[in-house]
PDB file of C-alpha atoms and ligand atoms in Angstrom:
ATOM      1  CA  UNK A   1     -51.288  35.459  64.936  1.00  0.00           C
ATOM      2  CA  UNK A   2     -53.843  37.031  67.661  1.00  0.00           C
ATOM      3  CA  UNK A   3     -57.085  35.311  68.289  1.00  0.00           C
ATOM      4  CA  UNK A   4     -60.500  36.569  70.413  1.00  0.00           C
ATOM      5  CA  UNK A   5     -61.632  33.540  72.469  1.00  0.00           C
ATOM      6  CA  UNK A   6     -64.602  33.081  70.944  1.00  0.00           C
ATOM      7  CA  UNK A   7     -67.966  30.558  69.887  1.00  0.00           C
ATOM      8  CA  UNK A   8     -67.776  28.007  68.597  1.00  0.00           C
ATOM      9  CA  UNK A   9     -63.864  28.559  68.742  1.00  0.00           C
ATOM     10  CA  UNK A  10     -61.065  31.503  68.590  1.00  0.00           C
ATOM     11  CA  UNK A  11     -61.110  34.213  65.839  1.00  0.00           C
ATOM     12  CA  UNK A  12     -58.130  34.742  64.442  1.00  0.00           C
ATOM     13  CA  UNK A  13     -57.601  38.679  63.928  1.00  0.00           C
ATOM     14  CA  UNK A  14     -56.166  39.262  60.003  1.00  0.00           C
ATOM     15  CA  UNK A  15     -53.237  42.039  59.608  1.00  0.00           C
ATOM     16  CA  UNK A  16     -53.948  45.307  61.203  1.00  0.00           C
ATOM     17  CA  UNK A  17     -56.216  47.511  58.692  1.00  0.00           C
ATOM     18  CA  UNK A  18     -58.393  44.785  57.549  1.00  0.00           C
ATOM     19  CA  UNK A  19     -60.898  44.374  59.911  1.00  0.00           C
ATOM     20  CA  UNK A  20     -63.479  46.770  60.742  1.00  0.00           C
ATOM     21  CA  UNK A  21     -65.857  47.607  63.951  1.00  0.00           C
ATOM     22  CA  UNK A  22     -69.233  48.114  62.380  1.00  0.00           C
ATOM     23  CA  UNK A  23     -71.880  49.765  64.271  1.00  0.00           C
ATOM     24  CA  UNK A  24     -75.846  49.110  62.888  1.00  0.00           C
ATOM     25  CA  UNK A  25     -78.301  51.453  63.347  1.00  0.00           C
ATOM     26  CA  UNK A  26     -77.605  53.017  66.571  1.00  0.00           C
ATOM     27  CA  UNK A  27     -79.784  55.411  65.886  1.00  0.00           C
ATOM     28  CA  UNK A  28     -82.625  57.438  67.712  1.00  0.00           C
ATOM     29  CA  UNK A  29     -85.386  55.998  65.610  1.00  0.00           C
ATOM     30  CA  UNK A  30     -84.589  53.194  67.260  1.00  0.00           C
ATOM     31  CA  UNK A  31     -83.444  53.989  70.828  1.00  0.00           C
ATOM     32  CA  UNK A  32     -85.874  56.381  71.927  1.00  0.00           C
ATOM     33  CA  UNK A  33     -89.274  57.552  71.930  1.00  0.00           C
ATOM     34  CA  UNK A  34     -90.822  59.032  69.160  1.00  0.00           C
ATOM     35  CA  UNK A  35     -88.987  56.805  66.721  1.00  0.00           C
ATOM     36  CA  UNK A  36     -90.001  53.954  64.591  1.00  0.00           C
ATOM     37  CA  UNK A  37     -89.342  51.257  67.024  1.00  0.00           C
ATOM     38  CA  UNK A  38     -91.859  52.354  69.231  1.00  0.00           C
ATOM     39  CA  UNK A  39     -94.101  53.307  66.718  1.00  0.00           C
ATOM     40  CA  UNK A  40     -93.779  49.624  66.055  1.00  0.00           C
ATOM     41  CA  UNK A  41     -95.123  48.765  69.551  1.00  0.00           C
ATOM     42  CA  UNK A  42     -91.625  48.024  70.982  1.00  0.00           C
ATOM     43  CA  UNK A  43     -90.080  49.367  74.644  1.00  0.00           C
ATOM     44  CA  UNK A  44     -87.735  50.982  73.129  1.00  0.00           C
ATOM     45  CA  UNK A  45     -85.904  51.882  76.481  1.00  0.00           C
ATOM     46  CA  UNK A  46     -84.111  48.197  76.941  1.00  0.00           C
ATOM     47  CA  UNK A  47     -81.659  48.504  73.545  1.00  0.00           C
ATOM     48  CA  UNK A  48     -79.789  51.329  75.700  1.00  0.00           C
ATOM     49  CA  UNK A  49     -77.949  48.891  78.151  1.00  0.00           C
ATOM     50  CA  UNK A  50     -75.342  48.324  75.616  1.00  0.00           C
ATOM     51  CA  UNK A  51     -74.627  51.083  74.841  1.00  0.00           C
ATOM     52  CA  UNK A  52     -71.173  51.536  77.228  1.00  0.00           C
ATOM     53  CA  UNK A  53     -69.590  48.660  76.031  1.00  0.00           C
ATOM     54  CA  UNK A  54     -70.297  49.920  72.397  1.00  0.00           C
ATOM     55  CA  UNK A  55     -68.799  53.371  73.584  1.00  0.00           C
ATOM     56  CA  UNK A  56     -65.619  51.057  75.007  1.00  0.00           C
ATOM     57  CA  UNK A  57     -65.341  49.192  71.378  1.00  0.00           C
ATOM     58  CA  UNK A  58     -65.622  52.444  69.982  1.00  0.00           C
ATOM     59  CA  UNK A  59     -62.946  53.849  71.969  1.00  0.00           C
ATOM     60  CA  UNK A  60     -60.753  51.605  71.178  1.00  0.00           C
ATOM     61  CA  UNK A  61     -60.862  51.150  67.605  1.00  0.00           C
ATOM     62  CA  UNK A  62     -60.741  55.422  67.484  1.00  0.00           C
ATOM     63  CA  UNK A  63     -57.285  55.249  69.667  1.00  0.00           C
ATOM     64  CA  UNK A  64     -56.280  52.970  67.673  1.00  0.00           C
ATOM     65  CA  UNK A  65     -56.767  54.603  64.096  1.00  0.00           C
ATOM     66  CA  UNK A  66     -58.579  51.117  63.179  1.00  0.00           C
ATOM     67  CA  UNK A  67     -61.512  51.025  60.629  1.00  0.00           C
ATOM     68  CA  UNK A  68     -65.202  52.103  62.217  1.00  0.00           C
ATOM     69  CA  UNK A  69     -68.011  51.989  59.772  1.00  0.00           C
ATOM     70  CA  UNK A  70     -71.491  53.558  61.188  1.00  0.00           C
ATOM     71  CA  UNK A  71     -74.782  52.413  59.622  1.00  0.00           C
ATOM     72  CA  UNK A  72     -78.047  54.002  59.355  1.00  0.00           C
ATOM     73  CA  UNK A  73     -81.549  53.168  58.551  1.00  0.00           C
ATOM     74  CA  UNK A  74     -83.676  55.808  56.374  1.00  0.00           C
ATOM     75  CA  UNK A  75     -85.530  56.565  53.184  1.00  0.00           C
ATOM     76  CA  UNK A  76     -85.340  59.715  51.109  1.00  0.00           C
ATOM     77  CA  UNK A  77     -88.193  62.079  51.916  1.00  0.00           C
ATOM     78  CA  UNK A  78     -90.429  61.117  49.176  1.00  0.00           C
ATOM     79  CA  UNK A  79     -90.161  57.505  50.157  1.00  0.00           C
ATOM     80  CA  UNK A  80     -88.769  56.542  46.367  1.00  0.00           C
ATOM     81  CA  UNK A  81     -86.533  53.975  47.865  1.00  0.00           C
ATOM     82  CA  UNK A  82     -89.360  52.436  50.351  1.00  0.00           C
ATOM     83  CA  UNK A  83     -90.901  49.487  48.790  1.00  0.00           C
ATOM     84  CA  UNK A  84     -94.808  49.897  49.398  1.00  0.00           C
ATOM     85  CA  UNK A  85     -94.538  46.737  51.199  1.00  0.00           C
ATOM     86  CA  UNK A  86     -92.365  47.683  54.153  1.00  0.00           C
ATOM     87  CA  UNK A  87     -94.501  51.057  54.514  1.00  0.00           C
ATOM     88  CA  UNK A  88     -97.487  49.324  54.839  1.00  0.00           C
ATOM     89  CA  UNK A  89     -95.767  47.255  57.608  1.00  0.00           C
ATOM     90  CA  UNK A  90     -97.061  47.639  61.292  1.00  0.00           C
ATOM     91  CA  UNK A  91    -100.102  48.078  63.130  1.00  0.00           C
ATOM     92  CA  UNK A  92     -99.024  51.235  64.990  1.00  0.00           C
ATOM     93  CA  UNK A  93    -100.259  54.995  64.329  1.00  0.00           C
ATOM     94  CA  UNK A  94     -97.518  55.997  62.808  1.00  0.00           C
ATOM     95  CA  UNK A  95     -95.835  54.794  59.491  1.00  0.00           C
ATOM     96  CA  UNK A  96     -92.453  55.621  57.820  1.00  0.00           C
ATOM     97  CA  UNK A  97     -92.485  59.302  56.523  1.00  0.00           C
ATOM     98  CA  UNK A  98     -95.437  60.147  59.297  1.00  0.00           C
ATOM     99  CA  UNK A  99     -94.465  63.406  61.312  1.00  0.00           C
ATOM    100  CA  UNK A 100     -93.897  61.903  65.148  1.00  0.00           C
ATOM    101  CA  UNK A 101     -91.988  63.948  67.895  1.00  0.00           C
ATOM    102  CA  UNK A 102     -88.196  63.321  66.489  1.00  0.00           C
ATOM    103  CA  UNK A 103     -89.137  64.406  63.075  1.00  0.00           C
ATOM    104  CA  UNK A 104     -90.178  62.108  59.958  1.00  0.00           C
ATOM    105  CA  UNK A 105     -90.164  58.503  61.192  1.00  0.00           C
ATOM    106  CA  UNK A 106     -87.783  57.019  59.229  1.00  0.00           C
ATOM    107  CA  UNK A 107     -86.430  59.311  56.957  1.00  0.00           C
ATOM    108  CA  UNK A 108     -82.911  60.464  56.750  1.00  0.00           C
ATOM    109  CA  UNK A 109     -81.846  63.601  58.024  1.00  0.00           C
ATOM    110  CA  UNK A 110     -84.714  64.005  60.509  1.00  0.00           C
ATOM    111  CA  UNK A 111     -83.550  64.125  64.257  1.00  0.00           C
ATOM    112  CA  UNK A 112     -84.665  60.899  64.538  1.00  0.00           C
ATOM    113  CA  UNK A 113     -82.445  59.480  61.859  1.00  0.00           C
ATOM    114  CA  UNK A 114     -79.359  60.673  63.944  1.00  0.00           C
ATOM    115  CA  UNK A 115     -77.021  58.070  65.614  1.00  0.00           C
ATOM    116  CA  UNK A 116     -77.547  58.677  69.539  1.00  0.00           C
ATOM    117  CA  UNK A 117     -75.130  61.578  70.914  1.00  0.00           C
ATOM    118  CA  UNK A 118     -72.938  59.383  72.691  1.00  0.00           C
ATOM    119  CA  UNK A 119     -71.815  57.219  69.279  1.00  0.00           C
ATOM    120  CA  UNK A 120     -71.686  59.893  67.091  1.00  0.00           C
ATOM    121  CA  UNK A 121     -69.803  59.696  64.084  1.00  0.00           C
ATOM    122  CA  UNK A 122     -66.577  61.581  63.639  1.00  0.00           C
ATOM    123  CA  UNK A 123     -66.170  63.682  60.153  1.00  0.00           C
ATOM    124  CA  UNK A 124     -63.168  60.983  59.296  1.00  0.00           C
ATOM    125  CA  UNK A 125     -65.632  57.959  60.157  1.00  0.00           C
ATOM    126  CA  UNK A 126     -68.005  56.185  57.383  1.00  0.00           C
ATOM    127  CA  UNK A 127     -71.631  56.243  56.921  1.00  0.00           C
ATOM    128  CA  UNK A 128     -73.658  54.211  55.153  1.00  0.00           C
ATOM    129  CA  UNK A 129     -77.045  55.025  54.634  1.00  0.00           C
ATOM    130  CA  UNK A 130     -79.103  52.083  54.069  1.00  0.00           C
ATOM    131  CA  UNK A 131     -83.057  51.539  52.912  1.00  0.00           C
ATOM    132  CA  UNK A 132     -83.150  47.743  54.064  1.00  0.00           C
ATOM    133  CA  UNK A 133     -82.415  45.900  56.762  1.00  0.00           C
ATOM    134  CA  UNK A 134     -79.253  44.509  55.537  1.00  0.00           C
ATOM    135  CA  UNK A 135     -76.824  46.625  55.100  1.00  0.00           C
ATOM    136  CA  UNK A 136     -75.623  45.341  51.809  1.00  0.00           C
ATOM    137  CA  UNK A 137     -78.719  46.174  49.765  1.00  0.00           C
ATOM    138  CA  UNK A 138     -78.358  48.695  48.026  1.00  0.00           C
ATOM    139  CA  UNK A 139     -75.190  50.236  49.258  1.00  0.00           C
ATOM    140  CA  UNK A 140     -72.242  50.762  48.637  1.00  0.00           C
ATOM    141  CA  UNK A 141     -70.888  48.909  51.219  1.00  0.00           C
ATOM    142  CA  UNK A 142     -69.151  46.078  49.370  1.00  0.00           C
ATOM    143  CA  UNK A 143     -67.219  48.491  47.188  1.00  0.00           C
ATOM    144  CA  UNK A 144     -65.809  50.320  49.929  1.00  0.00           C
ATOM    145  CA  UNK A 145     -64.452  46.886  51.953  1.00  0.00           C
ATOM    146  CA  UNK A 146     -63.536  45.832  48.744  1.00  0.00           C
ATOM    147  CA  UNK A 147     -61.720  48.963  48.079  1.00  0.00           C
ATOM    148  CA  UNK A 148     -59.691  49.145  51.848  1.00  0.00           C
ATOM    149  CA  UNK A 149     -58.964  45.475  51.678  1.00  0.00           C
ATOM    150  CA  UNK A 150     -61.102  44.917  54.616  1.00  0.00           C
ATOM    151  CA  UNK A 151     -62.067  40.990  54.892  1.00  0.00           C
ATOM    152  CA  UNK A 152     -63.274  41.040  59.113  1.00  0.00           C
ATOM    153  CA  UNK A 153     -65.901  42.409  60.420  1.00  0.00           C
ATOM    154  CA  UNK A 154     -66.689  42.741  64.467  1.00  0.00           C
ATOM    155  CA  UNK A 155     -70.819  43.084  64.270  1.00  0.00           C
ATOM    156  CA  UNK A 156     -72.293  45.627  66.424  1.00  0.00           C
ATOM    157  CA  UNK A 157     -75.990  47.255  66.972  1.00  0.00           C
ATOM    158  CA  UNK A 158     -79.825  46.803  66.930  1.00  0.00           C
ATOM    159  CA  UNK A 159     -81.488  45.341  66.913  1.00  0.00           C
ATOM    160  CA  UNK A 160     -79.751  41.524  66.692  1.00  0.00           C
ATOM    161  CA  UNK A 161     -82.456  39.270  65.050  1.00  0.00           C
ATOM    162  CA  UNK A 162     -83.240  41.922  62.328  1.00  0.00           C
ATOM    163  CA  UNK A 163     -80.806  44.295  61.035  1.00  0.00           C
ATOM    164  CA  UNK A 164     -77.822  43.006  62.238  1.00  0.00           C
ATOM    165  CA  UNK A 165     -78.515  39.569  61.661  1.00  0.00           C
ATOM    166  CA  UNK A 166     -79.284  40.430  58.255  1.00  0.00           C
ATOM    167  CA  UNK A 167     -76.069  42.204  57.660  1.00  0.00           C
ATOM    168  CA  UNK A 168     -74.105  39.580  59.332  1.00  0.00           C
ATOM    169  CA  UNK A 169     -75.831  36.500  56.873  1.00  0.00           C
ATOM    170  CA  UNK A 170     -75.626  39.202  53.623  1.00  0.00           C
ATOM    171  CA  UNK A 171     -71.883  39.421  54.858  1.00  0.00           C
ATOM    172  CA  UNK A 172     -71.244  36.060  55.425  1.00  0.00           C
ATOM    173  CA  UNK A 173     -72.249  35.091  51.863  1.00  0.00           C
ATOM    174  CA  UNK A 174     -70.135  37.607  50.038  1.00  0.00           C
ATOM    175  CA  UNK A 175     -66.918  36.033  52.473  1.00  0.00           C
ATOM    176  CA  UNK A 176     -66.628  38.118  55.180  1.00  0.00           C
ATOM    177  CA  UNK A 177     -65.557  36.892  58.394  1.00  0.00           C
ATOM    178  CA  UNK A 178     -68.163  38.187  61.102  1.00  0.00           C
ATOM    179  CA  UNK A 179     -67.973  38.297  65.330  1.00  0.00           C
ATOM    180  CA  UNK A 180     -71.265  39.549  66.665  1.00  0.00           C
ATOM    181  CA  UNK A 181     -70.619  41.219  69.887  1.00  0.00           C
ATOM    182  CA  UNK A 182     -72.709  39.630  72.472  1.00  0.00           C
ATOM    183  CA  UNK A 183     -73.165  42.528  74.855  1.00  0.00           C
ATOM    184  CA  UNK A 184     -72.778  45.345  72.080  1.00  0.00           C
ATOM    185  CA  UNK A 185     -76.258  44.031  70.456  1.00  0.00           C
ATOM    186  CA  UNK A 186     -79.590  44.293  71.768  1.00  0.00           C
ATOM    187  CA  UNK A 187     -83.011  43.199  70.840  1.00  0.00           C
ATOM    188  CA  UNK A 188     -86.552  44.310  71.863  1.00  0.00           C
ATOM    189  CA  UNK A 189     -87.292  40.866  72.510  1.00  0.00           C
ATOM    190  CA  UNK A 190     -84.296  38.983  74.364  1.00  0.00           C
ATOM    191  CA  UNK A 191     -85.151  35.458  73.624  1.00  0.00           C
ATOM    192  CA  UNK A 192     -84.934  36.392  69.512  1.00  0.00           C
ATOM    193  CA  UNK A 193     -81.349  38.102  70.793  1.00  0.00           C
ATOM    194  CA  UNK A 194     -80.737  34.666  72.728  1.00  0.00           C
ATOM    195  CA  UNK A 195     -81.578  32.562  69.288  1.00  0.00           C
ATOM    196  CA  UNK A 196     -79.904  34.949  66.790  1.00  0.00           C
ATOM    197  CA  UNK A 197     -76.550  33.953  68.998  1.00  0.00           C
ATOM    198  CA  UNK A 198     -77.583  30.397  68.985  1.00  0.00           C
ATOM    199  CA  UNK A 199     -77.987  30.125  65.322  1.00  0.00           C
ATOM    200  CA  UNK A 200     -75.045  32.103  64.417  1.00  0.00           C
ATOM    201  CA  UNK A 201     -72.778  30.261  65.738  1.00  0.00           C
ATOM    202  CA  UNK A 202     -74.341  26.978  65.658  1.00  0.00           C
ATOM    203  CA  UNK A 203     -72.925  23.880  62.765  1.00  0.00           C
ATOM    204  CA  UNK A 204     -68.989  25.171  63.709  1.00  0.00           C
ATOM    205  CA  UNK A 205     -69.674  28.997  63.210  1.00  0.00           C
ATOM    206  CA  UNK A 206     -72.242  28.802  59.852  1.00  0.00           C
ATOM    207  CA  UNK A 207     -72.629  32.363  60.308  1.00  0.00           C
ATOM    208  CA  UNK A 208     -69.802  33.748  61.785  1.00  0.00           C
ATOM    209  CA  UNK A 209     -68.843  33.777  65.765  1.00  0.00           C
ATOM    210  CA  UNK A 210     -69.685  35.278  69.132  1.00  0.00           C
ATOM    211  CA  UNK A 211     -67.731  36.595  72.055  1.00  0.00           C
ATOM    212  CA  UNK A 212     -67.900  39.652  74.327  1.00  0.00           C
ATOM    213  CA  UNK A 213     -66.728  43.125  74.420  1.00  0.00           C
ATOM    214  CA  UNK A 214     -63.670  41.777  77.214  1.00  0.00           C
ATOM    215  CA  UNK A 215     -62.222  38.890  75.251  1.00  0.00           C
ATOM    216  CA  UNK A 216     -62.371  41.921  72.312  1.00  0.00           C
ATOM    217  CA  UNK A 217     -60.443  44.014  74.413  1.00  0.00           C
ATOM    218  CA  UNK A 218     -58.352  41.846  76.008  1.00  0.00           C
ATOM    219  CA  UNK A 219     -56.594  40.494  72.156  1.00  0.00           C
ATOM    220  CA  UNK A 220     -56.611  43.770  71.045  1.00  0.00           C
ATOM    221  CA  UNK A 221     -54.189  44.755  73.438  1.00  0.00           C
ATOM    222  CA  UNK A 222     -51.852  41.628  72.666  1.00  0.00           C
ATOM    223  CA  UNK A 223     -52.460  42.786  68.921  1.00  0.00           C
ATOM    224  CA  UNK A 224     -51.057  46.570  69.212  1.00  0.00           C
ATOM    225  CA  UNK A 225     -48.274  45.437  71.101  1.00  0.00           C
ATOM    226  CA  UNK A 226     -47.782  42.956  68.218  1.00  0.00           C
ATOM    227  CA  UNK A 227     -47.800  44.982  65.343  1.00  0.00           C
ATOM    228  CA  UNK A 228     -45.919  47.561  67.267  1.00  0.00           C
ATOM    229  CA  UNK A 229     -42.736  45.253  68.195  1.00  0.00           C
ATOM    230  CA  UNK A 230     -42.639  44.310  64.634  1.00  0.00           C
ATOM    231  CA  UNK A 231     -42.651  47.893  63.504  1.00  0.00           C
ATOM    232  CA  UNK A 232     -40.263  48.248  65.381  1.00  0.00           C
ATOM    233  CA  UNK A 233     -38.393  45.431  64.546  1.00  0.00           C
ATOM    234  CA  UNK A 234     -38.912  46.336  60.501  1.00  0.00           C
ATOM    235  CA  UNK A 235     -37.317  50.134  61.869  1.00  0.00           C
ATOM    236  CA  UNK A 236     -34.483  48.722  63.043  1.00  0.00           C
TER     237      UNK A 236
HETATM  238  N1  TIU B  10     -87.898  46.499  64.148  1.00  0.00           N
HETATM  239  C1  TIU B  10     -86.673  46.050  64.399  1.00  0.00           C
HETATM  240  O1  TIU B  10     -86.452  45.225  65.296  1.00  0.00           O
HETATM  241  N2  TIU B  10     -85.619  46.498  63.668  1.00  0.00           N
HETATM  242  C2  TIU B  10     -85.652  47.288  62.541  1.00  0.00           C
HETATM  243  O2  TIU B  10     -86.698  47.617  61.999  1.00  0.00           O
HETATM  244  N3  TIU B  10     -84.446  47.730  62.066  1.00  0.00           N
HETATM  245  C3  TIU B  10     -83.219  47.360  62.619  1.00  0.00           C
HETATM  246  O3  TIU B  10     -83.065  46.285  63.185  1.00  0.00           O
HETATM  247  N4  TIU B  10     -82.238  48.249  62.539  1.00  0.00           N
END
């Protein structure tokens, strides 16, 4: 058994296939200017500092042939799936579905709506297109872990106190066993990134765990060579 030194204490990795790197929301909407985080008054320019050690997560799992599961944030053009509450949200100019300089804020397909060049998804990697802020609701999302036996999760994204701490608590509920990535997450507002660790891993891990990109890296390499020797072993 491999564990990821972790708070408030190790994770213990499952078999091989059934854990997943999930990425939330890396998208432009959110990481540059134009988008729907600044149109929500936010500096959007601060969420891009993690964005290597996503890139070395994201490495890793690809080398490694291990799950990656992408999510995005978007409504369908004619704003069917946007409750008129959320769209009535914010004080800025523009609203979800106005035309800003990356396309339609907020809706999928536009150029805004597109995960930021440097994460961007493979053909072979999954999508999930999602009209909340959790990435359960209304998804399929559940069906496909379900479906690849997939029971860990290693949390990912922006921004921490909304989307992915949404996902992570949604996820947490239905069983899953979550790691938020300290330095692979980013907030517009690092004291709610500071709390959202706090509270996630507060009462012996209520949420889930923590623990950085390194101590990721570091057990996955014990891990492969692991499951290697005993392929080898189960060859021979
Ligand atoms: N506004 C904000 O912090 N976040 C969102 O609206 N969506 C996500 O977190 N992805």
């Amino acid at each position: 058994m491999v564990s990821i030194s972790a708070q408030p204490y190790d994770y213990e990795l499952p078999s091989r296939d059934r854990m997943a790197l999930v990425i939330i929301d890396m998208q432009r909407d959110f990481l540059e200017s134009g988008g729907f985080g600044e149109a929500l008054g936010n500096d959007v320019s601060q969420l891009r500092a993690i964005v290597p050690a996503l890139k070395q997560l994201l490495d890793t799992f690809r080398a490694r042939n291990l799950p990656i599961i992408y999510t995005i944030e978007g409504h369908r053009s004619d704003l069917s799936d946007c409750p008129p509450a959320k769209l009535r949200r914010g004080k800025g100019n523009l609203k979800i579905g106005d035309k800003g300089t990356m396309g339609r804020i907020l809706i999928l397909g536009e150029p805004g709506n597109e995960i930021i060049p440097e994460l961007h998804p493979r053909d072979n990697e999954t999508v999930i297109f999602k009209p909340g802020k959790g990435a359960f609701y209304n998804t399929d999302l559940e069906t496909l872990l379900q479906k690849q036996s997939i029971t860990h999760l290693i949390i990912t994204g922006v921004t921490t106190e909304v989307c992915v701490q949404t996902t992570m608590r949604e996820a947490n509920d239905r069983g899953y066993e979550c790691l938020l990535v300290e330095d692979a997450t980013a907030s517009y507002f690092p004291k709610f990134k500071q709390a959202t660790l706090e509270m996630v891993r507060a009462q012996g891990g209520i949420v889930g765990w923590t623990t950085s990109t390194n101590n990721i890296l570091e057990a996955l390499k014990e891990y492969i060579m692991q499951s290697d020797r005993q392929k080898i072993q189960s060859n021979s």
